[in-house]
Tab-separated table of C-alpha atoms and ligand atoms in Angstrom:
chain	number	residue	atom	x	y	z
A	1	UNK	CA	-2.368	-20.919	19.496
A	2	UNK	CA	-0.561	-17.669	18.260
A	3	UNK	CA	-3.691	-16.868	16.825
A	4	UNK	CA	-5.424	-16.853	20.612
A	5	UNK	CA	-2.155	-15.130	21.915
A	6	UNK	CA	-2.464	-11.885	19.164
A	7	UNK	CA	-6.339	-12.155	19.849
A	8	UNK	CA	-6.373	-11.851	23.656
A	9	UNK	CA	-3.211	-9.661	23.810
A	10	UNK	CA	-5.786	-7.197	21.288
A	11	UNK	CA	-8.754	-7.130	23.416
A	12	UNK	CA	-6.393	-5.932	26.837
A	13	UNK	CA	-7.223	-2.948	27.191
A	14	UNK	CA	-4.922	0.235	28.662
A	15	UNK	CA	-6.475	0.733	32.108
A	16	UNK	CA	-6.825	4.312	31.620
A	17	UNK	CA	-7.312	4.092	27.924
A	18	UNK	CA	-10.945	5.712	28.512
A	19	UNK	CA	-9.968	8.081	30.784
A	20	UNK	CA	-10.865	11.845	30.369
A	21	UNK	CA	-7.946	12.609	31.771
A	22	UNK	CA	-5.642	13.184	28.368
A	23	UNK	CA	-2.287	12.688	31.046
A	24	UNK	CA	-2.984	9.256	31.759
A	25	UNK	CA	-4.086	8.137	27.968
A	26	UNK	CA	-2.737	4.692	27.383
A	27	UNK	CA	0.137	5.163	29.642
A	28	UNK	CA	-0.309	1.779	31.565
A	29	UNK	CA	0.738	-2.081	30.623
A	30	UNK	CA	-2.647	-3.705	29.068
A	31	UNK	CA	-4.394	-5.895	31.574
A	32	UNK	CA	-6.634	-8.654	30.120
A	33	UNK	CA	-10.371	-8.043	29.848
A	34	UNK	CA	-12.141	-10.700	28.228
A	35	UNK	CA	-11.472	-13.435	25.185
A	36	UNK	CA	-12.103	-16.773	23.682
A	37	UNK	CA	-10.778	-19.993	25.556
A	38	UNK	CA	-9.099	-22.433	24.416
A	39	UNK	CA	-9.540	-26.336	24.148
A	40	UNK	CA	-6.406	-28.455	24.049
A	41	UNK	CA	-6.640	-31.753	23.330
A	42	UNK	CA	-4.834	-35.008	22.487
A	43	UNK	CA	-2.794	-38.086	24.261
A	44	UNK	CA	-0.678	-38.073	26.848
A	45	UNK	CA	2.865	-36.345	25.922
A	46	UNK	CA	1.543	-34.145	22.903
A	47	UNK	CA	2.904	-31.148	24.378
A	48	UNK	CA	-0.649	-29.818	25.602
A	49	UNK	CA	0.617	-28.198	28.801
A	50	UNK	CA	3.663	-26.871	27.976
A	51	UNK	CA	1.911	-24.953	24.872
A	52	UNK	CA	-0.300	-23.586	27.374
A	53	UNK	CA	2.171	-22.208	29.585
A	54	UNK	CA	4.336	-20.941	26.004
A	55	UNK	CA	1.020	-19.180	25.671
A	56	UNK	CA	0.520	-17.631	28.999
A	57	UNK	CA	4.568	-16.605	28.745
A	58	UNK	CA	3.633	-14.872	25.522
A	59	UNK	CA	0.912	-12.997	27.251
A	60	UNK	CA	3.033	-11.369	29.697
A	61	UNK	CA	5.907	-11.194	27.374
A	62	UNK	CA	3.803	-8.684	25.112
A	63	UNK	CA	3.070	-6.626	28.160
A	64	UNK	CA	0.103	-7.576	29.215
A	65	UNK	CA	-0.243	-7.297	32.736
A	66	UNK	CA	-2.166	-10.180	33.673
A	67	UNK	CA	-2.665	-12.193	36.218
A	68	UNK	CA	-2.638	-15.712	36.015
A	69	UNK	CA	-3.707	-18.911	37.730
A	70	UNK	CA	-2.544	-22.568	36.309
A	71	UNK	CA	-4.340	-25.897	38.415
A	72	UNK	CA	-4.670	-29.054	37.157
A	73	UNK	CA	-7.924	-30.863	37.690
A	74	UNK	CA	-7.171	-33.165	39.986
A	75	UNK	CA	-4.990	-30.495	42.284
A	76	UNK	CA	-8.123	-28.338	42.346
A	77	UNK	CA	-10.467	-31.141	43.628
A	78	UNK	CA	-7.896	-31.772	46.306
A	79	UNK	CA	-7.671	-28.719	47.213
A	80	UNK	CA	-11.234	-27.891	47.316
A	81	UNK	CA	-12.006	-30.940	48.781
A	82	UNK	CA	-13.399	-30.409	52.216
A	83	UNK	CA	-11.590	-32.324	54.873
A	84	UNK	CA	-11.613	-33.302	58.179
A	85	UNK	CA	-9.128	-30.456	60.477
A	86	UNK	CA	-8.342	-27.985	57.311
A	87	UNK	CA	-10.073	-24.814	57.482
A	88	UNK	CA	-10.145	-23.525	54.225
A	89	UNK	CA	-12.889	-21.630	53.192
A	90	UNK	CA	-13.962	-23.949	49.872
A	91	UNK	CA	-15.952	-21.308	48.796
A	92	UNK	CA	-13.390	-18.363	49.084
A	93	UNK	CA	-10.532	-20.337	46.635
A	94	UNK	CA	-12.718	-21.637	44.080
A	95	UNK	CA	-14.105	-17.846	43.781
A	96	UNK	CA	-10.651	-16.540	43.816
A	97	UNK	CA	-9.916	-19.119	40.759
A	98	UNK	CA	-13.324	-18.719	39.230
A	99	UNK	CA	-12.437	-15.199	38.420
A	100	UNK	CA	-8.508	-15.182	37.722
A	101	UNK	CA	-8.010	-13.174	34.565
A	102	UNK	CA	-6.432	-16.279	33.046
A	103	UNK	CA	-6.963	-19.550	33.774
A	104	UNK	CA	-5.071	-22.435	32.799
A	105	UNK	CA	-6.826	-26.022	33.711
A	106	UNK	CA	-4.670	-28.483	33.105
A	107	UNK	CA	-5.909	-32.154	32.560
A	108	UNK	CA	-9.509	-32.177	32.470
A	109	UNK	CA	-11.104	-35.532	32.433
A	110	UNK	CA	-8.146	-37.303	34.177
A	111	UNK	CA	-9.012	-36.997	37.451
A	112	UNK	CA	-12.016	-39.782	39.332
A	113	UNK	CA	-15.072	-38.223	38.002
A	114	UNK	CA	-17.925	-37.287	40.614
A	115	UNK	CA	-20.830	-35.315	41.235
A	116	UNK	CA	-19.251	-33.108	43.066
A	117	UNK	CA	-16.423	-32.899	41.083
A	118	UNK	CA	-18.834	-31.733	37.823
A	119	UNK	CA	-20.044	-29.661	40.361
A	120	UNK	CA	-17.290	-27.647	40.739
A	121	UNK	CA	-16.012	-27.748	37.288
A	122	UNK	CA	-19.468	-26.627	36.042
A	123	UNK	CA	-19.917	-23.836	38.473
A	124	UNK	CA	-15.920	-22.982	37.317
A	125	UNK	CA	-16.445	-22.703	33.726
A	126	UNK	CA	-20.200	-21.404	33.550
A	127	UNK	CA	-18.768	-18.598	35.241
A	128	UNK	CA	-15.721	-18.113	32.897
A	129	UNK	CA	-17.725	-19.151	29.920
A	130	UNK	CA	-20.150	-16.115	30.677
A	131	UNK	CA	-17.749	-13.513	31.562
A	132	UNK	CA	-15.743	-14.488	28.473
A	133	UNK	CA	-12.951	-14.971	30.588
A	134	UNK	CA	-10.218	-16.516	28.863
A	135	UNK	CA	-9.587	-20.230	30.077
A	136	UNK	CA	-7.025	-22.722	28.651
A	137	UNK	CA	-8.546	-26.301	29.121
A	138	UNK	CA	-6.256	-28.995	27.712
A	139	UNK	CA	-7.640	-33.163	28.399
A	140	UNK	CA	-6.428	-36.318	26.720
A	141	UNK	CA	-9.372	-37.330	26.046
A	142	UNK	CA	-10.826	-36.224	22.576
A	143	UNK	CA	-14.418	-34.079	23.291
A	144	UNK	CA	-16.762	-36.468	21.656
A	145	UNK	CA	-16.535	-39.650	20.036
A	146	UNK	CA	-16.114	-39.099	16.336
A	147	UNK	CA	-16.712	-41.376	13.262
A	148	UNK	CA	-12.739	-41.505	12.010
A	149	UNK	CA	-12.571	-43.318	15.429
A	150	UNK	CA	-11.149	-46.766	15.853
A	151	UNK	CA	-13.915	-48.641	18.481
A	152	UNK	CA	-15.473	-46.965	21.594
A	153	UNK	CA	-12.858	-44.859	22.762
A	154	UNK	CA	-13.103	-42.892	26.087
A	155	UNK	CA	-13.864	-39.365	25.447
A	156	UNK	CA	-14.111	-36.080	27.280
A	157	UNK	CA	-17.663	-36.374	27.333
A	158	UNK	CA	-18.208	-39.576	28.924
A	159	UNK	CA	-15.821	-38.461	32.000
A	160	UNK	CA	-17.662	-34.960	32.755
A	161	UNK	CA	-20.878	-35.257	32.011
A	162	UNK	CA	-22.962	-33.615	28.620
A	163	UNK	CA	-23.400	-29.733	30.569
A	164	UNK	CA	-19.578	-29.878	30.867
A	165	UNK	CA	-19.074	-30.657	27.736
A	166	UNK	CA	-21.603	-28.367	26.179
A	167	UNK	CA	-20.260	-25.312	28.423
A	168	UNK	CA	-16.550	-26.203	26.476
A	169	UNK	CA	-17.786	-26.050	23.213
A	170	UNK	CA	-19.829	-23.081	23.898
A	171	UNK	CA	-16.766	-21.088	25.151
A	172	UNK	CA	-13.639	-23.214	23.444
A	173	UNK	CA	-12.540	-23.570	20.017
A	174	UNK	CA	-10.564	-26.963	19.988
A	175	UNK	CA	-7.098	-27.801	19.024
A	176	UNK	CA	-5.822	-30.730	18.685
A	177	UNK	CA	-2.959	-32.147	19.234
A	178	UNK	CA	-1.230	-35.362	17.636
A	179	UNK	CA	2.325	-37.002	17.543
A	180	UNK	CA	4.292	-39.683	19.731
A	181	UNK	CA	4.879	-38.984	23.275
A	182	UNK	CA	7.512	-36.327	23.118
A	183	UNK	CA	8.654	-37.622	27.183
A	184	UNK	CA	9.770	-41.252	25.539
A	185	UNK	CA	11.879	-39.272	22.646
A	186	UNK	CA	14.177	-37.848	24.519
A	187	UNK	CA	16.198	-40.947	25.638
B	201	ADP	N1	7.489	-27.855	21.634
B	201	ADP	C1	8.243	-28.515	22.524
B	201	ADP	N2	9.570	-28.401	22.510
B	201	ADP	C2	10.323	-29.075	23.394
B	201	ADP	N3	9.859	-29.857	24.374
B	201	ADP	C3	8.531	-30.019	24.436
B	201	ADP	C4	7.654	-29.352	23.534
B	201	ADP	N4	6.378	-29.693	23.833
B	201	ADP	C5	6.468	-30.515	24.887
B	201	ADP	N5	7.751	-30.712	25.256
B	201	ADP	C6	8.192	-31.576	26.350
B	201	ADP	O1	7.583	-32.841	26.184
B	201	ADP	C7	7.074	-33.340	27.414
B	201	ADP	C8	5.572	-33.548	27.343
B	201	ADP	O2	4.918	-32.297	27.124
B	201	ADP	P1	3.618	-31.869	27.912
B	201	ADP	O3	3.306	-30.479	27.534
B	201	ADP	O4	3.766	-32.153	29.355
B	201	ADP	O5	2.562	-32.874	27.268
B	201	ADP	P2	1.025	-33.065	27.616
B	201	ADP	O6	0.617	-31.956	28.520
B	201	ADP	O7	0.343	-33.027	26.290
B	201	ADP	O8	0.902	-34.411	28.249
B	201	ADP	C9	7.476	-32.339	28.478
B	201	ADP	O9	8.654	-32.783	29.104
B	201	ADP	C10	7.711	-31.062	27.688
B	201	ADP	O10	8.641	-30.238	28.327
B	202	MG	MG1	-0.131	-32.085	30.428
């Protein structure tokens, strides 16, 4: 995780870092360019989102000027959702959050799967995924079922779909995260 913080925060770039202009030579806060994405995965309680926002804080702590965009899954379907008397322009706000600098999604796979819903998560992260965009996904499911696992567990892949899944792995190195359910330890 600090790793991806040092990594990103290296690749933002001065905005007039390149100029030819010598007076404006790395003058400006750092905005964010383009880096890996992260994966972040494990049950319920793990401490998934709150690492991601530690993250994003971190970001903006070291200066980079970057704007930022945190959704979770399910919000974003409801939002983008086209209903009956609300006129807002579907296509407009999942641009606008298609191309954020930063993107957290929060809780991938816990939302009522559709095909419209891999719709608009594919169309979300192809993007990302090929403007190296930097994207913080976290999910409690675990990606793929893996042999150390007891039974037939639900995972990641079975609740978006194999392109989903093979657009994460293509653009996300996973972490994983284990440990109780830190919201029952604090009674
Ligand atoms: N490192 C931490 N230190 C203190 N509190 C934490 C930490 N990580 C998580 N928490 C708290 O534990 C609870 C669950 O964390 P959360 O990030 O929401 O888990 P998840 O997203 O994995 O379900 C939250 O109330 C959060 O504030
Ligand atoms: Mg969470």
């Amino acid at each position: 995780m600090a790793q991806w913080v040092r990594t990103i925060a290296a690749a933002a770039t001065s905005p007039y870092a390149d100029s030819l202009n010598p007076a404006y030579g790395g003058g400006g806060r750092r905005v964010i360019a383009r880096g890996p994405s992260l994966l972040l995965c494990g049950t319920t309680g793990t401490g998934k989102t709150h690492q991601a926002y530690g993250a994003i804080r971190s970001l903006t702590a070291a200066g980079c000027a970057v704007r930022w965009h945190a959704v979770t899954a399910a919000d974003l379907y409801g939002q983008a959702r086209p209903r009956p008397g609300v006129d807002v322009d579907v296509e407009w706000m999942l641009r606008d959050i298609t191309r954020v600098p930063l993107l957290l999604l929060d809780g991938l796979g816990a939302a009522k799967s559709s095909e419209w819903t891999e719709e608009v998560t594919f169309r979300l992260l192809s993007w990302r995924g090929e403007n190296h965009l930097p994207t913080l996904v976290t999910s409690n499911l675990p990606p793929v079922q893996s042999a150390g696992m007891p039974g037939r567990r639900e995972v990641l892949r079975d609740k978006v779909g194999d392109r989903i899944l093979s657009r994460l792995s293509g653009m996300c190195t996973d972490i994983e995260f284990t440990g109780p359910d830190r919201r029952f330890q604090r009674r």
